Amino acid sequence: MASLTRTIRTMPAGALIGLFVVTVYILIAAFASLIAPHGQAEIVGAQFEPWSATYPLGTDALGRDMLSRLVWGARNTVGIATITTVMAFSLGAVIGLLAAALGGWFDLVLSRLIDVMMAVPPLILTLLALSAVGPGVVNLILIVAILDSTRVFRLARATAANVMVMDYVEAAKLRGDGTAWIIIREVLPNIAAPLVAEFGLRFCFVFLTISALAFLGLGLPPPMADWGAMVRDNAALITFGDITPLLPAACIATLTVAINFVVDWMLHRASGLKD
């Protein structure tokens, strides 16, 4: 507890603000059902009602409360992005570590396969895959996770390969330690810092990808609240000078910037550099 308090006190202002914003988003997502005045699919008024005491942020094209939709969107969009990032990171890190540890044909085949997948722009490849298998939450999570794991694979393989040639790893091999033991006890602790920072960056990219897919109509199925889809559905209001469509976009941008503040601090702290 004392170590955590000391770490927070030494954090720069940008990282503190980022950590505060991320914490607020997590709390909103966790307690969305208690915070939101209405259900995410509940029609409570006429379409495009202006901001008022009854509807603080107005209503959307179907008469659903925008404030409630923003709150529920935190749970849906952030929750799906978190699940996808965990899956992408786990898959990419595991196969990257195995490729570095085993080498040979296993590393060669995986590396060439990853190169082919990364040669195609990820958004285009995601759109093609979703068009082939169809929309849906499960398909969205699996496709984005598999495609995004290629980036994690490259980082995990590169950092692990540098550690695998160290003397203490060679000593572990001479002792007869197995591959799994070497990866867990010798390699993973020495590459934990860049992997943790990469997790934050991966979340940002996955989060933005899911929001972009939702804006294109391939995100979460209706009536689930999704910030990217909310921008698309209410874009017509911008013509009349209404900033309501910009609110979900602002939520996306704010969370992305906040996470980058925290990740930048983590990278600086892991590097051991002084201010």
CSV table of C-alpha atoms in Angstrom, one decimal:
chain,number,residue,atom,x,y,z
A,1,MET,CA,0.0,0.0,0.0
A,2,ALA,CA,2.8,2.4,0.9
A,3,SER,CA,4.6,1.5,-2.4
A,4,LEU,CA,1.4,2.3,-4.4
A,5,THR,CA,1.0,5.6,-2.6
A,6,ARG,CA,4.6,6.6,-3.2
A,7,THR,CA,4.2,5.7,-6.9
A,8,ILE,CA,1.1,7.8,-7.3
A,9,ARG,CA,2.8,10.7,-5.6
A,10,THR,CA,5.8,10.6,-8.0
A,11,MET,CA,3.6,10.4,-11.1
A,12,PRO,CA,3.7,13.4,-13.4
A,13,ALA,CA,0.6,15.6,-13.8
A,14,GLY,CA,-0.3,14.1,-17.2
A,15,ALA,CA,-0.1,10.5,-16.0
A,16,LEU,CA,-2.2,11.4,-12.9
A,17,ILE,CA,-4.9,13.0,-15.1
A,18,GLY,CA,-4.8,10.0,-17.4
A,19,LEU,CA,-5.1,7.6,-14.5
A,20,PHE,CA,-8.0,9.6,-13.1
A,21,VAL,CA,-9.9,9.6,-16.4
A,22,VAL,CA,-9.3,5.9,-16.9
A,23,THR,CA,-10.6,5.2,-13.4
A,24,VAL,CA,-13.7,7.2,-14.0
A,25,TYR,CA,-14.4,5.3,-17.2
A,26,ILE,CA,-14.0,2.0,-15.4
A,27,LEU,CA,-16.4,3.0,-12.7
A,28,ILE,CA,-19.0,4.2,-15.2
A,29,ALA,CA,-18.7,1.0,-17.1
A,30,ALA,CA,-19.0,-1.1,-14.0
A,31,PHE,CA,-22.0,0.7,-12.6
A,32,ALA,CA,-23.7,1.7,-15.8
A,33,SER,CA,-27.0,0.1,-14.7
A,34,LEU,CA,-27.1,2.3,-11.6
A,35,ILE,CA,-25.9,5.5,-13.2
A,36,ALA,CA,-27.9,5.6,-16.4
A,37,PRO,CA,-31.4,7.1,-16.0
A,38,HIS,CA,-32.9,4.8,-18.6
A,39,GLY,CA,-32.2,1.5,-20.4
A,40,GLN,CA,-30.0,1.6,-23.4
A,41,ALA,CA,-32.9,0.5,-25.7
A,42,GLU,CA,-35.7,2.3,-23.9
A,43,ILE,CA,-37.6,4.9,-26.0
A,44,VAL,CA,-38.5,7.7,-23.7
A,45,GLY,CA,-39.5,10.7,-25.9
A,46,ALA,CA,-39.7,12.0,-29.4
A,47,GLN,CA,-36.8,11.9,-31.8
A,48,PHE,CA,-34.1,14.5,-31.5
A,49,GLU,CA,-35.5,16.3,-28.5
A,50,PRO,CA,-33.3,19.2,-27.4
A,51,TRP,CA,-31.3,19.3,-24.2
A,52,SER,CA,-33.5,19.9,-21.2
A,53,ALA,CA,-33.9,19.1,-17.5
A,54,THR,CA,-35.7,15.9,-18.5
A,55,TYR,CA,-33.2,14.9,-21.1
A,56,PRO,CA,-29.9,16.5,-20.2
A,57,LEU,CA,-28.3,15.6,-23.6
A,58,GLY,CA,-31.5,15.3,-25.6
A,59,THR,CA,-32.6,12.2,-27.4
A,60,ASP,CA,-31.5,10.3,-30.6
A,61,ALA,CA,-33.2,9.5,-33.8
A,62,LEU,CA,-35.4,6.9,-32.1
A,63,GLY,CA,-36.2,8.9,-29.0
A,64,ARG,CA,-33.7,7.2,-26.7
A,65,ASP,CA,-32.0,9.2,-24.0
A,66,MET,CA,-28.6,10.2,-25.1
A,67,LEU,CA,-27.1,10.4,-21.6
A,68,SER,CA,-28.2,6.9,-20.9
A,69,ARG,CA,-26.8,5.7,-24.2
A,70,LEU,CA,-23.5,7.3,-23.5
A,71,VAL,CA,-23.3,5.6,-20.1
A,72,TRP,CA,-24.3,2.2,-21.5
A,73,GLY,CA,-21.8,2.8,-24.3
A,74,ALA,CA,-19.0,2.9,-21.7
A,75,ARG,CA,-19.8,-0.6,-20.6
A,76,ASN,CA,-20.4,-2.0,-24.1
A,77,THR,CA,-17.6,-0.3,-26.1
A,78,VAL,CA,-14.9,-0.3,-23.4
A,79,GLY,CA,-15.9,-3.8,-22.2
A,80,ILE,CA,-15.8,-5.3,-25.7
A,81,ALA,CA,-12.5,-3.5,-26.4
A,82,THR,CA,-11.0,-4.9,-23.1
A,83,ILE,CA,-12.0,-8.5,-23.8
A,84,THR,CA,-10.7,-8.2,-27.4
A,85,THR,CA,-7.4,-6.7,-26.2
A,86,VAL,CA,-6.9,-9.4,-23.6
A,87,MET,CA,-7.5,-12.1,-26.2
A,88,ALA,CA,-5.2,-10.5,-28.8
A,89,PHE,CA,-2.5,-9.9,-26.3
A,90,SER,CA,-2.6,-13.4,-24.9
A,91,LEU,CA,-2.5,-15.0,-28.3
A,92,GLY,CA,0.2,-12.8,-29.7
A,93,ALA,CA,2.4,-13.0,-26.6
A,94,VAL,CA,2.2,-16.8,-26.3
A,95,ILE,CA,3.0,-17.5,-29.9
A,96,GLY,CA,5.7,-14.8,-30.0
A,97,LEU,CA,7.4,-16.2,-26.9
A,98,LEU,CA,7.2,-19.8,-28.3
A,99,ALA,CA,8.6,-18.6,-31.7
A,100,ALA,CA,11.6,-17.0,-30.0
A,101,ALA,CA,12.2,-20.0,-27.6
A,102,LEU,CA,11.8,-22.8,-30.2
A,103,GLY,CA,13.2,-21.1,-33.3
A,104,GLY,CA,13.7,-23.2,-36.4
A,105,TRP,CA,10.9,-24.0,-38.7
A,106,PHE,CA,8.3,-23.1,-36.1
A,107,ASP,CA,9.6,-19.5,-35.9
A,108,LEU,CA,10.1,-19.3,-39.7
A,109,VAL,CA,6.5,-20.4,-40.6
A,110,LEU,CA,4.9,-18.2,-38.0
A,111,SER,CA,6.9,-15.2,-38.9
A,112,ARG,CA,6.1,-15.5,-42.6
A,113,LEU,CA,2.4,-16.0,-41.9
A,114,ILE,CA,2.4,-12.9,-39.7
A,115,ASP,CA,4.2,-11.0,-42.4
A,116,VAL,CA,1.5,-11.9,-44.9
A,117,MET,CA,-1.3,-10.9,-42.5
A,118,MET,CA,0.4,-7.5,-41.7
A,119,ALA,CA,0.9,-6.7,-45.4
A,120,VAL,CA,-2.8,-6.0,-45.8
A,121,PRO,CA,-4.1,-2.9,-44.0
A,122,PRO,CA,-5.8,-4.1,-40.8
A,123,LEU,CA,-9.1,-2.2,-41.3
A,124,ILE,CA,-9.5,-3.6,-44.8
A,125,LEU,CA,-8.7,-7.1,-43.7
A,126,THR,CA,-11.2,-6.8,-40.8
A,127,LEU,CA,-13.9,-5.6,-43.1
A,128,LEU,CA,-13.4,-8.5,-45.4
A,129,ALA,CA,-13.4,-11.0,-42.6
A,130,LEU,CA,-16.6,-9.6,-41.0
A,131,SER,CA,-18.3,-9.5,-44.4
A,132,ALA,CA,-17.4,-13.2,-44.9
A,133,VAL,CA,-18.5,-14.5,-41.5
A,134,GLY,CA,-21.2,-12.0,-40.7
A,135,PRO,CA,-21.6,-9.4,-38.0
A,136,GLY,CA,-22.0,-10.2,-34.3
A,137,VAL,CA,-20.3,-9.6,-31.0
A,138,VAL,CA,-18.5,-13.0,-31.0
A,139,ASN,CA,-17.3,-12.7,-34.6
A,140,LEU,CA,-16.2,-9.1,-34.0
A,141,ILE,CA,-14.2,-10.0,-30.9
A,142,LEU,CA,-12.5,-13.0,-32.5
A,143,ILE,CA,-11.6,-11.3,-35.8
A,144,VAL,CA,-10.2,-8.2,-34.3
A,145,ALA,CA,-8.3,-10.2,-31.6
A,146,ILE,CA,-6.7,-12.5,-34.2
A,147,LEU,CA,-5.7,-9.7,-36.5
A,148,ASP,CA,-4.4,-7.5,-33.8
A,149,SER,CA,-2.4,-10.3,-32.2
A,150,THR,CA,0.0,-10.0,-35.1
A,151,ARG,CA,1.4,-6.8,-33.7
A,152,VAL,CA,1.8,-8.3,-30.2
A,153,PHE,CA,3.6,-11.3,-31.8
A,154,ARG,CA,6.2,-9.1,-33.4
A,155,LEU,CA,7.0,-7.3,-30.2
A,156,ALA,CA,7.0,-10.4,-28.0
A,157,ARG,CA,9.2,-12.4,-30.4
A,158,ALA,CA,11.7,-9.5,-30.9
A,159,THR,CA,12.1,-8.8,-27.1
A,160,ALA,CA,12.2,-12.5,-26.2
A,161,ALA,CA,14.8,-13.3,-28.9
A,162,ASN,CA,17.1,-10.7,-27.3
A,163,VAL,CA,16.8,-12.4,-23.9
A,164,MET,CA,17.1,-16.0,-25.2
A,165,VAL,CA,20.8,-15.4,-26.1
A,166,MET,CA,21.7,-14.2,-22.6
A,167,ASP,CA,24.1,-16.3,-20.4
A,168,TYR,CA,21.5,-17.0,-17.7
A,169,VAL,CA,19.1,-18.5,-20.3
A,170,GLU,CA,22.0,-20.7,-21.6
A,171,ALA,CA,22.7,-21.7,-18.1
A,172,ALA,CA,19.1,-22.7,-17.6
A,173,LYS,CA,19.2,-24.8,-20.7
A,174,LEU,CA,22.3,-26.6,-19.5
A,175,ARG,CA,20.5,-27.3,-16.2
A,176,GLY,CA,17.9,-29.1,-18.2
A,177,ASP,CA,15.1,-26.6,-17.6
A,178,GLY,CA,12.1,-27.0,-20.0
A,179,THR,CA,11.0,-24.5,-22.5
A,180,ALA,CA,7.9,-23.5,-20.5
A,181,TRP,CA,10.0,-23.0,-17.4
A,182,ILE,CA,12.6,-20.8,-19.2
A,183,ILE,CA,9.9,-18.7,-20.8
A,184,ILE,CA,8.1,-18.1,-17.5
A,185,ARG,CA,11.0,-17.7,-15.1
A,186,GLU,CA,13.8,-16.3,-17.3
A,187,VAL,CA,12.3,-14.6,-20.3
A,188,LEU,CA,8.9,-13.2,-19.3
A,189,PRO,CA,10.1,-11.2,-16.2
A,190,ASN,CA,12.7,-9.4,-18.3
A,191,ILE,CA,10.3,-8.3,-21.0
A,192,ALA,CA,7.4,-7.5,-18.8
A,193,ALA,CA,7.8,-3.7,-19.0
A,194,PRO,CA,7.5,-3.3,-22.8
A,195,LEU,CA,4.7,-5.9,-22.9
A,196,VAL,CA,2.7,-4.0,-20.2
A,197,ALA,CA,3.1,-0.8,-22.1
A,198,GLU,CA,2.2,-2.5,-25.4
A,199,PHE,CA,-1.0,-3.8,-23.7
A,200,GLY,CA,-2.1,-0.1,-23.2
A,201,LEU,CA,-1.3,0.8,-26.8
A,202,ARG,CA,-3.1,-2.3,-28.1
A,203,PHE,CA,-6.2,-1.3,-26.2
A,204,CYS,CA,-6.2,2.1,-27.8
A,205,PHE,CA,-5.9,0.6,-31.3
A,206,VAL,CA,-8.5,-2.1,-30.6
A,207,PHE,CA,-10.8,0.5,-29.1
A,208,LEU,CA,-10.5,2.8,-32.1
A,209,THR,CA,-10.9,-0.1,-34.5
A,210,ILE,CA,-14.1,-1.3,-32.9
A,211,SER,CA,-15.4,2.3,-32.9
A,212,ALA,CA,-14.5,2.7,-36.5
A,213,LEU,CA,-16.3,-0.5,-37.4
A,214,ALA,CA,-19.4,0.6,-35.5
A,215,PHE,CA,-19.4,3.9,-37.4
A,216,LEU,CA,-19.3,1.8,-40.6
A,217,GLY,CA,-22.2,-0.3,-39.4
A,218,LEU,CA,-20.3,-3.4,-38.5
A,219,GLY,CA,-19.9,-2.9,-34.8
A,220,LEU,CA,-22.1,-4.1,-31.9
A,221,PRO,CA,-25.6,-5.1,-33.1
A,222,PRO,CA,-28.5,-2.8,-32.2
A,223,PRO,CA,-30.0,-1.9,-29.8
A,224,MET,CA,-26.7,-2.1,-27.9
A,225,ALA,CA,-25.3,1.3,-27.2
A,226,ASP,CA,-22.0,1.9,-29.1
A,227,TRP,CA,-20.2,5.2,-29.2
A,228,GLY,CA,-19.1,4.8,-32.8
A,229,ALA,CA,-22.6,3.9,-34.0
A,230,MET,CA,-24.0,6.8,-31.9
A,231,VAL,CA,-21.8,9.3,-33.9
A,232,ARG,CA,-23.1,7.8,-37.2
A,233,ASP,CA,-26.8,7.7,-36.1
A,234,ASN,CA,-26.8,11.3,-34.9
A,235,ALA,CA,-24.5,12.9,-37.5
A,236,ALA,CA,-27.4,14.8,-39.1
A,237,LEU,CA,-27.7,17.0,-36.0
A,238,ILE,CA,-24.3,18.7,-36.8
A,239,THR,CA,-26.0,20.4,-39.8
A,240,PHE,CA,-28.3,22.3,-37.3
A,241,GLY,CA,-25.4,23.3,-35.1
A,242,ASP,CA,-26.1,20.6,-32.4
A,243,ILE,CA,-22.9,19.2,-30.8
A,244,THR,CA,-24.7,16.0,-29.6
A,245,PRO,CA,-23.0,13.7,-32.2
A,246,LEU,CA,-19.6,15.0,-31.0
A,247,LEU,CA,-20.2,13.7,-27.4
A,248,PRO,CA,-19.5,10.0,-28.1
A,249,ALA,CA,-16.6,11.0,-30.3
A,250,ALA,CA,-15.3,13.1,-27.4
A,251,CYS,CA,-15.7,10.1,-25.1
A,252,ILE,CA,-13.6,8.0,-27.5
A,253,ALA,CA,-10.9,10.6,-27.9
A,254,THR,CA,-10.7,11.3,-24.1
A,255,LEU,CA,-10.2,7.7,-23.2
A,256,THR,CA,-7.6,7.2,-25.9
A,257,VAL,CA,-5.5,10.2,-24.8
A,258,ALA,CA,-5.8,9.3,-21.1
A,259,ILE,CA,-4.5,5.8,-21.8
A,260,ASN,CA,-1.6,7.2,-23.8
A,261,PHE,CA,-0.6,9.5,-20.9
A,262,VAL,CA,-0.4,6.5,-18.6
A,263,VAL,CA,1.4,4.4,-21.1
A,264,ASP,CA,4.0,7.1,-21.8
A,265,TRP,CA,4.7,7.4,-18.1
A,266,MET,CA,5.0,3.6,-17.8
A,267,LEU,CA,7.5,3.4,-20.6
A,268,HIS,CA,9.5,6.3,-19.2
A,269,ARG,CA,9.5,4.6,-15.7
A,270,ALA,CA,10.5,1.2,-17.2
A,271,SER,CA,13.4,2.8,-19.2
A,272,GLY,CA,15.0,4.0,-16.0
A,273,LEU,CA,15.6,7.5,-17.4
A,274,LYS,CA,15.6,10.5,-15.1
A,275,ASP,CA,13.5,13.6,-15.8
